[in-house]
Amino acid sequence: MTERRITAANVDEHIKRLYQTAFPEDEQIPWDDLMRLIDKMSLDFTAYYDNEEFIGFTIVYPRKSVNWYWYFAVREDLRGQGRGQQILTQLLKKYEGQTMVLDMESPYQDPCSNPEQRRRRHGFYLRNGF
């Protein structure tokens, strides 16, 4: 799996569409604001590819004392195939030895629009040591 650093200048429609569909709207930073923040905050916005096929992306806000893990998404049609695990393994290796903070929605919040998705995400991160 290969990585590509994403900037406001090279982001494509596949990445934008995944961002806008993978997370509830109230958990998204508006797209235009996110594009402005990429350079301003030196966000580590990385897209992942299998050959040339887009798989997913991560967005991390790297800081001196902690790396704040903002977003992680895999294309819906590729979920459950181990692709997310591959990406997470690469990401953890990249930040090995550094503190990583994960920000995610609570799987216990009621009511919410995506309870099953939240439970799956929570379980995924628990299995991976978060």
PDB file of C-alpha atoms in Angstrom:
ATOM      1  CA  MET A   1       0.000   0.000   0.000  1.00  0.00           C
ATOM      2  CA  THR A   2       1.399   3.392  -0.965  1.00  0.00           C
ATOM      3  CA  GLU A   3       0.856   6.773   0.654  1.00  0.00           C
ATOM      4  CA  ARG A   4       0.384  10.206  -0.888  1.00  0.00           C
ATOM      5  CA  ARG A   5       0.548  13.424   1.067  1.00  0.00           C
ATOM      6  CA  ILE A   6      -2.615  15.436   0.379  1.00  0.00           C
ATOM      7  CA  THR A   7      -2.703  19.206   0.078  1.00  0.00           C
ATOM      8  CA  ALA A   8      -5.473  21.586  -0.907  1.00  0.00           C
ATOM      9  CA  ALA A   9      -3.842  21.718  -4.350  1.00  0.00           C
ATOM     10  CA  ASN A  10      -3.800  17.963  -5.051  1.00  0.00           C
ATOM     11  CA  VAL A  11      -6.901  16.646  -3.268  1.00  0.00           C
ATOM     12  CA  ASP A  12      -9.296  14.880  -5.624  1.00  0.00           C
ATOM     13  CA  GLU A  13     -13.017  14.183  -5.767  1.00  0.00           C
ATOM     14  CA  HIS A  14     -12.635  10.591  -4.445  1.00  0.00           C
ATOM     15  CA  ILE A  15     -11.115  11.838  -1.214  1.00  0.00           C
ATOM     16  CA  LYS A  16     -13.670  14.619  -0.810  1.00  0.00           C
ATOM     17  CA  ARG A  17     -16.586  12.242  -1.458  1.00  0.00           C
ATOM     18  CA  LEU A  18     -15.288   9.705   1.080  1.00  0.00           C
ATOM     19  CA  TYR A  19     -14.802  12.433   3.680  1.00  0.00           C
ATOM     20  CA  GLN A  20     -18.337  13.703   3.156  1.00  0.00           C
ATOM     21  CA  THR A  21     -19.938  10.244   3.305  1.00  0.00           C
ATOM     22  CA  ALA A  22     -17.873   8.441   5.949  1.00  0.00           C
ATOM     23  CA  PHE A  23     -18.712  10.754   8.842  1.00  0.00           C
ATOM     24  CA  PRO A  24     -21.975  12.294  10.048  1.00  0.00           C
ATOM     25  CA  GLU A  25     -22.224  15.885   8.874  1.00  0.00           C
ATOM     26  CA  ASP A  26     -22.152  17.268  12.418  1.00  0.00           C
ATOM     27  CA  GLU A  27     -18.760  15.558  12.960  1.00  0.00           C
ATOM     28  CA  GLN A  28     -17.172  17.041   9.833  1.00  0.00           C
ATOM     29  CA  ILE A  29     -15.155  20.197   9.562  1.00  0.00           C
ATOM     30  CA  PRO A  30     -16.698  21.981   6.563  1.00  0.00           C
ATOM     31  CA  TRP A  31     -14.662  20.945   3.499  1.00  0.00           C
ATOM     32  CA  ASP A  32     -13.495  24.442   2.532  1.00  0.00           C
ATOM     33  CA  ASP A  33     -12.384  25.086   6.124  1.00  0.00           C
ATOM     34  CA  LEU A  34     -10.524  21.766   6.213  1.00  0.00           C
ATOM     35  CA  MET A  35      -8.714  22.654   2.987  1.00  0.00           C
ATOM     36  CA  ARG A  36      -7.586  25.960   4.536  1.00  0.00           C
ATOM     37  CA  LEU A  37      -6.405  24.159   7.689  1.00  0.00           C
ATOM     38  CA  ILE A  38      -4.214  21.619   5.863  1.00  0.00           C
ATOM     39  CA  ASP A  39      -1.350  24.050   5.370  1.00  0.00           C
ATOM     40  CA  LYS A  40      -2.130  26.449   8.203  1.00  0.00           C
ATOM     41  CA  MET A  41      -1.958  23.692  10.838  1.00  0.00           C
ATOM     42  CA  SER A  42       0.486  21.417   8.979  1.00  0.00           C
ATOM     43  CA  LEU A  43      -2.034  18.573   9.033  1.00  0.00           C
ATOM     44  CA  ASP A  44      -0.749  15.160   8.023  1.00  0.00           C
ATOM     45  CA  PHE A  45      -3.437  14.403   5.440  1.00  0.00           C
ATOM     46  CA  THR A  46      -2.486  11.116   3.790  1.00  0.00           C
ATOM     47  CA  ALA A  47      -4.298   9.107   1.118  1.00  0.00           C
ATOM     48  CA  TYR A  48      -3.631   5.381   0.716  1.00  0.00           C
ATOM     49  CA  TYR A  49      -3.560   3.471  -2.552  1.00  0.00           C
ATOM     50  CA  ASP A  50      -3.223  -0.123  -3.682  1.00  0.00           C
ATOM     51  CA  ASN A  51      -1.324   0.459  -6.921  1.00  0.00           C
ATOM     52  CA  GLU A  52      -3.413   3.349  -8.284  1.00  0.00           C
ATOM     53  CA  GLU A  53      -6.675   2.351  -6.588  1.00  0.00           C
ATOM     54  CA  PHE A  54      -7.725   4.799  -3.858  1.00  0.00           C
ATOM     55  CA  ILE A  55      -8.381   2.932  -0.592  1.00  0.00           C
ATOM     56  CA  GLY A  56      -8.833   5.576   2.104  1.00  0.00           C
ATOM     57  CA  PHE A  57      -7.253   8.409   4.061  1.00  0.00           C
ATOM     58  CA  THR A  58      -6.109   9.582   7.475  1.00  0.00           C
ATOM     59  CA  ILE A  59      -5.798  13.071   8.929  1.00  0.00           C
ATOM     60  CA  VAL A  60      -3.491  13.600  11.897  1.00  0.00           C
ATOM     61  CA  TYR A  61      -2.645  16.884  13.605  1.00  0.00           C
ATOM     62  CA  PRO A  62       1.007  16.346  14.599  1.00  0.00           C
ATOM     63  CA  ARG A  63       2.202  18.277  17.644  1.00  0.00           C
ATOM     64  CA  LYS A  64       5.424  18.153  19.674  1.00  0.00           C
ATOM     65  CA  SER A  65       3.883  16.400  22.679  1.00  0.00           C
ATOM     66  CA  VAL A  66       1.007  14.503  21.069  1.00  0.00           C
ATOM     67  CA  ASN A  67      -0.330  13.548  17.657  1.00  0.00           C
ATOM     68  CA  TRP A  68      -4.054  14.140  17.439  1.00  0.00           C
ATOM     69  CA  TYR A  69      -5.693  11.535  15.227  1.00  0.00           C
ATOM     70  CA  TRP A  70      -8.653  13.333  13.596  1.00  0.00           C
ATOM     71  CA  TYR A  71     -10.105  11.284  10.743  1.00  0.00           C
ATOM     72  CA  PHE A  72      -9.653   7.808   9.284  1.00  0.00           C
ATOM     73  CA  ALA A  73     -11.826   6.445   6.473  1.00  0.00           C
ATOM     74  CA  VAL A  74     -11.779   3.482   4.116  1.00  0.00           C
ATOM     75  CA  ARG A  75     -14.007   3.283   1.063  1.00  0.00           C
ATOM     76  CA  GLU A  76     -17.280   1.649   2.037  1.00  0.00           C
ATOM     77  CA  ASP A  77     -16.986  -1.104  -0.586  1.00  0.00           C
ATOM     78  CA  LEU A  78     -13.566  -2.101   0.833  1.00  0.00           C
ATOM     79  CA  ARG A  79     -14.460  -2.186   4.528  1.00  0.00           C
ATOM     80  CA  GLY A  80     -14.150  -5.495   6.331  1.00  0.00           C
ATOM     81  CA  GLN A  81     -11.327  -6.680   4.033  1.00  0.00           C
ATOM     82  CA  GLY A  82      -8.381  -5.773   6.260  1.00  0.00           C
ATOM     83  CA  ARG A  83      -7.589  -2.538   4.399  1.00  0.00           C
ATOM     84  CA  GLY A  84      -8.250  -0.396   7.458  1.00  0.00           C
ATOM     85  CA  GLN A  85      -5.965  -2.636   9.480  1.00  0.00           C
ATOM     86  CA  GLN A  86      -3.195  -2.177   6.886  1.00  0.00           C
ATOM     87  CA  ILE A  87      -3.584   1.595   6.968  1.00  0.00           C
ATOM     88  CA  LEU A  88      -3.663   1.740  10.758  1.00  0.00           C
ATOM     89  CA  THR A  89      -0.538  -0.435  10.956  1.00  0.00           C
ATOM     90  CA  GLN A  90       1.288   1.951   8.591  1.00  0.00           C
ATOM     91  CA  LEU A  91       0.072   4.968  10.541  1.00  0.00           C
ATOM     92  CA  LEU A  92       1.145   3.556  13.902  1.00  0.00           C
ATOM     93  CA  LYS A  93       4.564   2.709  12.477  1.00  0.00           C
ATOM     94  CA  LYS A  94       4.897   6.255  11.152  1.00  0.00           C
ATOM     95  CA  TYR A  95       4.246   7.671  14.634  1.00  0.00           C
ATOM     96  CA  GLU A  96       5.983   4.883  16.541  1.00  0.00           C
ATOM     97  CA  GLY A  97       7.262   5.966  19.958  1.00  0.00           C
ATOM     98  CA  GLN A  98       5.098   9.094  19.925  1.00  0.00           C
ATOM     99  CA  THR A  99       1.923   9.748  21.870  1.00  0.00           C
ATOM    100  CA  MET A 100      -1.208   9.388  19.764  1.00  0.00           C
ATOM    101  CA  VAL A 101      -4.638  10.645  20.816  1.00  0.00           C
ATOM    102  CA  LEU A 102      -7.718   9.322  19.078  1.00  0.00           C
ATOM    103  CA  ASP A 103     -10.820  11.472  18.891  1.00  0.00           C
ATOM    104  CA  MET A 104     -13.932   9.501  18.055  1.00  0.00           C
ATOM    105  CA  GLU A 105     -17.638   9.568  18.763  1.00  0.00           C
ATOM    106  CA  SER A 106     -18.951   7.643  21.736  1.00  0.00           C
ATOM    107  CA  PRO A 107     -20.463   4.223  21.001  1.00  0.00           C
ATOM    108  CA  TYR A 108     -22.733   4.765  24.025  1.00  0.00           C
ATOM    109  CA  GLN A 109     -24.327   8.075  23.028  1.00  0.00           C
ATOM    110  CA  ASP A 110     -28.068   7.796  22.645  1.00  0.00           C
ATOM    111  CA  PRO A 111     -29.697   8.847  20.439  1.00  0.00           C
ATOM    112  CA  CYS A 112     -27.333   8.992  17.454  1.00  0.00           C
ATOM    113  CA  SER A 113     -27.710   8.417  13.731  1.00  0.00           C
ATOM    114  CA  ASN A 114     -25.009   5.723  13.407  1.00  0.00           C
ATOM    115  CA  PRO A 115     -24.924   3.464  16.512  1.00  0.00           C
ATOM    116  CA  GLU A 116     -23.724   0.296  14.721  1.00  0.00           C
ATOM    117  CA  GLN A 117     -20.951   2.175  12.902  1.00  0.00           C
ATOM    118  CA  ARG A 118     -19.821   3.672  16.201  1.00  0.00           C
ATOM    119  CA  ARG A 119     -19.693   0.241  17.883  1.00  0.00           C
ATOM    120  CA  ARG A 120     -17.644  -1.210  15.005  1.00  0.00           C
ATOM    121  CA  ARG A 121     -15.197   1.712  15.074  1.00  0.00           C
ATOM    122  CA  HIS A 122     -14.843   1.495  18.848  1.00  0.00           C
ATOM    123  CA  GLY A 123     -14.145  -2.244  18.685  1.00  0.00           C
ATOM    124  CA  PHE A 124     -11.596  -1.753  15.889  1.00  0.00           C
ATOM    125  CA  TYR A 125      -9.624   0.770  17.906  1.00  0.00           C
ATOM    126  CA  LEU A 126      -9.803  -1.308  21.095  1.00  0.00           C
ATOM    127  CA  ARG A 127      -8.439  -4.339  19.221  1.00  0.00           C
ATOM    128  CA  ASN A 128      -5.572  -2.138  18.046  1.00  0.00           C
ATOM    129  CA  GLY A 129      -4.495  -0.937  21.469  1.00  0.00           C
ATOM    130  CA  PHE A 130      -6.302   2.378  21.724  1.00  0.00           C
TER     131      PHE A 130
END
